PDB file of C-alpha atoms in Angstrom:
ATOM      1  CA  MET A1375      -9.122   6.951  97.988  1.00 36.00           C
ATOM      2  CA  SER A1376     -11.327   9.844  96.816  1.00 37.00           C
ATOM      3  CA  THR A1377     -11.408  11.107  93.233  1.00 38.00           C
ATOM      4  CA  GLN A1378      -9.857  14.379  94.384  1.00 40.00           C
ATOM      5  CA  THR A1379      -6.935  12.560  96.035  1.00 37.00           C
ATOM      6  CA  THR A1380      -6.403  10.490  92.889  1.00 35.00           C
ATOM      7  CA  VAL A1381      -6.281  13.650  90.763  1.00 39.00           C
ATOM      8  CA  LEU A1382      -3.767  15.289  93.062  1.00 41.00           C
ATOM      9  CA  ALA A1383      -1.545  12.232  93.128  1.00 41.00           C
ATOM     10  CA  GLY A1384      -0.855  12.559  89.411  1.00 44.00           C
ATOM     11  CA  ALA A1385      -3.903  11.278  87.516  1.00 50.00           C
ATOM     12  CA  PRO A1386      -4.246  12.308  83.860  1.00 70.00           C
ATOM     13  CA  ILE A1387      -4.151  15.961  82.886  1.00 86.00           C
ATOM     14  CA  LYS A1388      -7.802  15.835  81.825  1.00 88.00           C
ATOM     15  CA  ALA A1389      -8.825  15.082  85.423  1.00 87.00           C
ATOM     16  CA  MET A1390      -6.491  17.769  86.763  1.00 90.00           C
ATOM     17  CA  LYS A1391      -7.987  20.368  84.426  1.00 94.00           C
ATOM     18  CA  SER A1392     -11.487  19.343  85.441  1.00 94.00           C
ATOM     19  CA  SER A1393     -10.664  19.759  89.121  1.00 93.00           C
ATOM     20  CA  MET A1394      -9.153  23.218  88.459  1.00 96.00           C
ATOM     21  CA  VAL A1395     -12.281  24.739  86.912  1.00 97.00           C
ATOM     22  CA  GLY A1396     -13.478  27.602  89.090  1.00 97.00           C
ATOM     23  CA  THR A1397     -12.154  30.574  91.015  1.00 98.00           C
ATOM     24  CA  TRP A1398      -8.995  30.553  93.137  1.00 98.00           C
ATOM     25  CA  VAL A1399      -7.769  33.258  95.534  1.00 98.00           C
ATOM     26  CA  SER A1400      -4.609  34.013  97.508  1.00 97.00           C
ATOM     27  CA  LEU A1401      -4.491  32.644 101.052  1.00 95.00           C
ATOM     28  CA  ALA A1402      -2.881  35.918 102.223  1.00 95.00           C
ATOM     29  CA  PRO A1403      -0.870  38.780 100.729  1.00 96.00           C
ATOM     30  CA  GLU A1404       2.117  37.330  98.874  1.00 95.00           C
ATOM     31  CA  VAL A1405       5.623  38.623  98.296  1.00 93.00           C
ATOM     32  CA  ARG A1406       7.648  38.418  95.083  1.00 89.00           C
ATOM     33  CA  PRO A1407      11.158  39.558  94.254  1.00 85.00           C
ATOM     34  CA  SER A1408      11.233  42.254  91.581  1.00 82.00           C
ATOM     35  CA  LYS A1409      13.824  44.681  90.278  1.00 78.00           C
ATOM     36  CA  ASN A1410      14.350  48.392  90.707  1.00 77.00           C
ATOM     37  CA  PRO A1411      15.416  50.333  87.582  1.00 75.00           C
ATOM     38  CA  ASP A1412      19.046  50.053  88.746  1.00 83.00           C
ATOM     39  CA  GLY A1413      18.802  46.240  88.923  1.00 81.00           C
ATOM     40  CA  THR A1414      18.642  45.907  92.707  1.00 86.00           C
ATOM     41  CA  ILE A1415      16.030  43.564  94.167  1.00 85.00           C
ATOM     42  CA  LYS A1416      12.929  44.883  95.894  1.00 86.00           C
ATOM     43  CA  ALA A1417       9.844  43.254  97.401  1.00 89.00           C
ATOM     44  CA  PHE A1418       6.580  43.237  95.433  1.00 88.00           C
ATOM     45  CA  TYR A1419       3.416  42.506  97.457  1.00 96.00           C
ATOM     46  CA  LEU A1420       0.254  41.201  95.836  1.00 96.00           C
ATOM     47  CA  ALA A1421      -2.908  39.139  96.027  1.00 97.00           C
ATOM     48  CA  ARG A1422      -4.305  37.006  93.175  1.00 98.00           C
ATOM     49  CA  THR A1423      -7.730  35.956  91.968  1.00 98.00           C
ATOM     50  CA  PHE A1424      -7.550  33.347  89.202  1.00 98.00           C
ATOM     51  CA  VAL A1425     -10.447  31.915  87.202  1.00 98.00           C
ATOM     52  CA  TYR A1426      -9.857  28.785  85.123  1.00 98.00           C
ATOM     53  CA  HIS A1427     -12.327  27.683  82.446  1.00 98.00           C
ATOM     54  CA  ALA A1428     -12.668  24.207  80.918  1.00 96.00           C
ATOM     55  CA  ASP A1429     -11.574  25.491  77.481  1.00 97.00           C
ATOM     56  CA  ASP A1430      -8.135  26.449  78.897  1.00 97.00           C
ATOM     57  CA  SER A1431      -9.015  30.138  79.007  1.00 98.00           C
ATOM     58  CA  PHE A1432      -8.284  32.095  82.169  1.00 98.00           C
ATOM     59  CA  GLU A1433      -8.839  35.394  83.927  1.00 98.00           C
ATOM     60  CA  LEU A1434      -6.317  36.724  86.423  1.00 98.00           C
ATOM     61  CA  THR A1435      -6.616  39.748  88.693  1.00 98.00           C
ATOM     62  CA  VAL A1436      -3.520  40.824  90.601  1.00 98.00           C
ATOM     63  CA  THR A1437      -3.769  43.556  93.222  1.00 98.00           C
ATOM     64  CA  ASN A1438      -0.399  45.091  94.085  1.00 97.00           C
ATOM     65  CA  PHE A1439       0.178  46.524  97.561  1.00 97.00           C
ATOM     66  CA  ALA A1440       2.746  48.907  99.030  1.00 95.00           C
ATOM     67  CA  ASP A1441       2.904  46.942 102.292  1.00 96.00           C
ATOM     68  CA  PRO A1442       3.288  43.265 103.264  1.00 95.00           C
ATOM     69  CA  ASN A1443      -0.088  43.152 105.046  1.00 96.00           C
ATOM     70  CA  GLY A1444      -2.057  44.205 101.981  1.00 96.00           C
ATOM     71  CA  ASN A1445      -3.506  47.368 103.509  1.00 97.00           C
ATOM     72  CA  VAL A1446      -2.290  49.919 100.923  1.00 97.00           C
ATOM     73  CA  PRO A1447      -3.344  48.991  97.362  1.00 98.00           C
ATOM     74  CA  VAL A1448      -1.230  50.480  94.574  1.00 97.00           C
ATOM     75  CA  ALA A1449      -2.676  48.965  91.406  1.00 98.00           C
ATOM     76  CA  LYS A1450      -5.010  46.329  90.026  1.00 98.00           C
ATOM     77  CA  ILE A1451      -3.917  44.358  86.956  1.00 98.00           C
ATOM     78  CA  GLU A1452      -6.465  42.308  85.001  1.00 98.00           C
ATOM     79  CA  LEU A1453      -5.389  39.776  82.384  1.00 97.00           C
ATOM     80  CA  ALA A1454      -7.294  37.255  80.319  1.00 98.00           C
ATOM     81  CA  GLY A1455      -6.084  34.705  77.838  1.00 98.00           C
ATOM     82  CA  HIS A1456      -5.275  31.059  77.261  1.00 98.00           C
ATOM     83  CA  MET A1457      -3.066  28.367  78.762  1.00 97.00           C
ATOM     84  CA  THR A1458      -0.934  25.807  76.951  1.00 96.00           C
ATOM     85  CA  TRP A1459       0.009  22.575  78.735  1.00 96.00           C
ATOM     86  CA  ASN A1460       3.541  21.314  77.963  1.00 94.00           C
ATOM     87  CA  GLY A1461       4.003  18.120  79.973  1.00 93.00           C
ATOM     88  CA  GLY A1462       5.293  17.196  83.383  1.00 93.00           C
ATOM     89  CA  HIS A1463       7.472  19.387  85.576  1.00 95.00           C
ATOM     90  CA  PRO A1464      10.012  17.668  87.880  1.00 94.00           C
ATOM     91  CA  ILE A1465       9.204  19.784  90.970  1.00 94.00           C
ATOM     92  CA  ALA A1466       6.575  17.284  92.223  1.00 93.00           C
ATOM     93  CA  PRO A1467       4.616  14.262  90.951  1.00 91.00           C
ATOM     94  CA  GLY A1468       1.731  15.553  88.855  1.00 91.00           C
ATOM     95  CA  ALA A1469       3.148  19.067  88.389  1.00 94.00           C
ATOM     96  CA  GLN A1470       2.779  20.414  84.863  1.00 96.00           C
ATOM     97  CA  LYS A1471       4.612  22.963  82.727  1.00 96.00           C
ATOM     98  CA  VAL A1472       2.044  25.551  81.664  1.00 97.00           C
ATOM     99  CA  ASP A1473       2.382  28.688  79.545  1.00 97.00           C
ATOM    100  CA  PHE A1474       0.035  31.610  80.199  1.00 97.00           C
ATOM    101  CA  VAL A1475      -0.625  33.972  77.273  1.00 97.00           C
ATOM    102  CA  ALA A1476      -2.643  37.148  77.835  1.00 97.00           C
ATOM    103  CA  ASP A1477      -4.110  37.125  74.331  1.00 97.00           C
ATOM    104  CA  THR A1478      -7.577  38.428  75.260  1.00 97.00           C
ATOM    105  CA  ALA A1479      -7.157  41.342  77.673  1.00 97.00           C
ATOM    106  CA  TYR A1480      -4.635  43.234  79.793  1.00 97.00           C
ATOM    107  CA  ALA A1481      -5.795  46.235  81.822  1.00 98.00           C
ATOM    108  CA  LEU A1482      -4.449  48.397  84.621  1.00 98.00           C
ATOM    109  CA  THR A1483      -6.203  50.408  87.340  1.00 98.00           C
ATOM    110  CA  PRO A1484      -3.991  52.705  89.464  1.00 98.00           C
ATOM    111  CA  LEU A1485      -5.158  52.738  93.093  1.00 98.00           C
ATOM    112  CA  ALA A1486      -2.610  55.116  94.662  1.00 97.00           C
ATOM    113  CA  GLN A1487      -1.887  58.705  93.658  1.00 97.00           C
ATOM    114  CA  PRO A1488       1.929  58.281  93.510  1.00 96.00           C
ATOM    115  CA  PHE A1489       1.420  55.495  90.932  1.00 96.00           C
ATOM    116  CA  VAL A1490      -0.968  57.735  88.951  1.00 97.00           C
ATOM    117  CA  ASP A1491       1.735  60.420  88.972  1.00 96.00           C
ATOM    118  CA  LEU A1492       4.348  57.946  87.722  1.00 94.00           C
ATOM    119  CA  LEU A1493       2.097  56.666  84.925  1.00 96.00           C
ATOM    120  CA  SER A1494       1.345  60.247  83.890  1.00 95.00           C
ATOM    121  CA  LYS A1495       5.073  60.738  83.278  1.00 94.00           C
ATOM    122  CA  VAL A1496       6.072  57.422  81.665  1.00 92.00           C
ATOM    123  CA  ALA A1497       2.908  56.150  79.941  1.00 93.00           C
ATOM    124  CA  LYS A1498       1.373  59.064  78.066  1.00 89.00           C
ATOM    125  CA  ASP A1499       1.508  58.080  74.408  1.00 88.00           C
ATOM    126  CA  GLY A1500      -1.581  56.147  73.352  1.00 89.00           C
ATOM    127  CA  TYR A1501      -3.325  56.520  76.710  1.00 95.00           C
ATOM    128  CA  ALA A1502      -5.977  58.770  78.176  1.00 96.00           C
ATOM    129  CA  LYS A1503      -5.075  60.801  81.244  1.00 96.00           C
ATOM    130  CA  TRP A1504      -4.307  58.405  84.116  1.00 97.00           C
ATOM    131  CA  GLU A1505      -6.690  58.851  87.017  1.00 97.00           C
ATOM    132  CA  LEU A1506      -7.102  57.212  90.407  1.00 98.00           C
ATOM    133  CA  GLY A1507      -9.418  54.210  90.146  1.00 98.00           C
ATOM    134  CA  LYS A1508      -9.827  54.511  86.355  1.00 98.00           C
ATOM    135  CA  THR A1509      -9.066  51.363  84.331  1.00 98.00           C
ATOM    136  CA  GLN A1510      -7.218  51.556  81.027  1.00 97.00           C
ATOM    137  CA  SER A1511      -6.442  48.739  78.633  1.00 97.00           C
ATOM    138  CA  VAL A1512      -2.759  48.210  77.871  1.00 96.00           C
ATOM    139  CA  PHE A1513      -3.569  45.216  75.642  1.00 96.00           C
ATOM    140  CA  GLY A1514      -1.862  45.388  72.259  1.00 94.00           C
ATOM    141  CA  LYS A1515      -0.048  48.603  73.190  1.00 94.00           C
ATOM    142  CA  ASN A1516       3.446  49.635  74.143  1.00 92.00           C
ATOM    143  CA  PHE A1517       3.626  49.864  77.922  1.00 94.00           C
ATOM    144  CA  ALA A1518       7.227  50.123  79.093  1.00 88.00           C
ATOM    145  CA  VAL A1519       6.255  50.054  82.779  1.00 87.00           C
ATOM    146  CA  PHE A1520       5.433  46.340  82.392  1.00 88.00           C
ATOM    147  CA  GLY A1521       7.760  45.660  79.458  1.00 85.00           C
ATOM    148  CA  LEU A1522       4.857  45.268  77.014  1.00 90.00           C
ATOM    149  CA  THR A1523       5.167  45.894  73.286  1.00 90.00           C
ATOM    150  CA  ALA A1524       2.335  46.383  70.814  1.00 91.00           C
ATOM    151  CA  ASP A1525       3.429  43.488  68.598  1.00 88.00           C
ATOM    152  CA  GLN A1526       3.556  40.744  71.232  1.00 90.00           C
ATOM    153  CA  ASN A1527       1.146  39.304  73.790  1.00 94.00           C
ATOM    154  CA  PHE A1528       2.389  38.975  77.362  1.00 94.00           C
ATOM    155  CA  LYS A1529       3.478  35.373  78.007  1.00 95.00           C
ATOM    156  CA  GLU A1530       4.845  33.508  81.018  1.00 95.00           C
ATOM    157  CA  TYR A1531       6.459  30.069  81.195  1.00 96.00           C
ATOM    158  CA  ASP A1532       5.140  28.769  84.507  1.00 96.00           C
ATOM    159  CA  LEU A1533       4.022  25.593  86.258  1.00 96.00           C
ATOM    160  CA  ILE A1534       0.906  24.261  87.975  1.00 96.00           C
ATOM    161  CA  TYR A1535       0.624  21.773  90.812  1.00 96.00           C
ATOM    162  CA  MET A1536      -2.371  20.775  92.924  1.00 95.00           C
ATOM    163  CA  LYS A1537      -2.435  19.179  96.344  1.00 94.00           C
ATOM    164  CA  HIS A1538      -5.103  19.050  99.083  1.00 92.00           C
ATOM    165  CA  ASP A1539      -7.362  21.222  96.892  1.00 93.00           C
ATOM    166  CA  LEU A1540      -4.756  24.009  96.802  1.00 97.00           C
ATOM    167  CA  LEU A1541      -3.458  25.402  93.512  1.00 97.00           C
ATOM    168  CA  PHE A1542       0.256  26.156  93.259  1.00 97.00           C
ATOM    169  CA  TRP A1543       2.096  28.096  90.563  1.00 96.00           C
ATOM    170  CA  GLY A1544       5.832  28.582  90.324  1.00 94.00           C
ATOM    171  CA  ALA A1545       7.759  30.756  92.768  1.00 92.00           C
ATOM    172  CA  ARG A1546       9.454  33.774  91.252  1.00 86.00           C
ATOM    173  CA  ASN A1547      13.169  33.530  90.639  1.00 82.00           C
ATOM    174  CA  VAL A1548      14.971  35.048  93.631  1.00 82.00           C
ATOM    175  CA  ASP A1549      17.089  37.256  91.358  1.00 80.00           C
ATOM    176  CA  GLY A1550      13.947  38.972  90.009  1.00 74.00           C
ATOM    177  CA  ARG A1551      14.030  37.383  86.529  1.00 78.00           C
ATOM    178  CA  GLY A1552      10.605  37.020  84.971  1.00 76.00           C
ATOM    179  CA  PHE A1553       9.214  33.841  83.434  1.00 80.00           C
ATOM    180  CA  ASP A1554       9.720  35.312  79.963  1.00 83.00           C
ATOM    181  CA  LYS A1555      11.518  32.341  78.406  1.00 83.00           C
ATOM    182  CA  GLU A1556      11.753  28.597  78.848  1.00 90.00           C
ATOM    183  CA  GLU A1557      15.082  28.715  80.687  1.00 92.00           C
ATOM    184  CA  ASN A1558      13.492  31.022  83.284  1.00 89.00           C
ATOM    185  CA  ARG A1559      10.588  28.663  83.991  1.00 95.00           C
ATOM    186  CA  PRO A1560      10.288  28.341  87.806  1.00 93.00           C
ATOM    187  CA  THR A1561      11.875  25.500  89.729  1.00 92.00           C
ATOM    188  CA  ASN A1562      10.069  26.004  93.059  1.00 92.00           C
ATOM    189  CA  LEU A1563       6.481  26.388  94.249  1.00 95.00           C
ATOM    190  CA  GLN A1564       4.836  29.684  95.184  1.00 94.00           C
ATOM    191  CA  ILE A1565       2.431  30.035  98.117  1.00 94.00           C
ATOM    192  CA  PRO A1566      -0.807  28.398  96.896  1.00 96.00           C
ATOM    193  CA  MET A1567      -4.234  29.749  96.128  1.00 98.00           C
ATOM    194  CA  GLU A1568      -7.355  28.248  97.697  1.00 98.00           C
ATOM    195  CA  ARG A1569     -10.643  27.545  95.978  1.00 97.00           C
ATOM    196  CA  LYS A1570     -13.217  30.317  96.380  1.00 93.00           C
ATOM    197  CA  PRO A1571     -16.546  28.878  97.559  1.00 82.00           C
TER     198      PRO A1571
END
């Protein structure tokens, strides 16, 4: 049995972390349930690039799309921070409960004019004029569009699982709830990311 297979079968966390170091990307555009302002569920399409470092720091870039094929980008979100490992998760042997905290950076780049127009109406205070393709930091600021407040870093209660050199996180709750508290931690696996060569 190879070292990689041993790691994926539930070897110690130290070995799992070591095998995770590097860059991971979405296999294809992904879909998530999210909520409209009136509480109804809508589809949210995205692609992820995730970089994990040996010191438990991470970088995550999420590109949001208007369409399921990923042809019409709407926004790029860039986060950086640290991960906390909290023990095993029952979804699969070797899965781990992990918290992601964006305590280093959180930035947004609008990539579609309708999104620029929306931001210009709802995110004016504390921000420069929103422009197409121009990145602004929302780190440490109030940003109601994403539910961010100036006094609290963005945090998600998630999970990590590896198998066949694919990296899985938790699937979003089908009712659109975020992973904003322990009781909302995911109970299923999301489509995985593959290692970027």
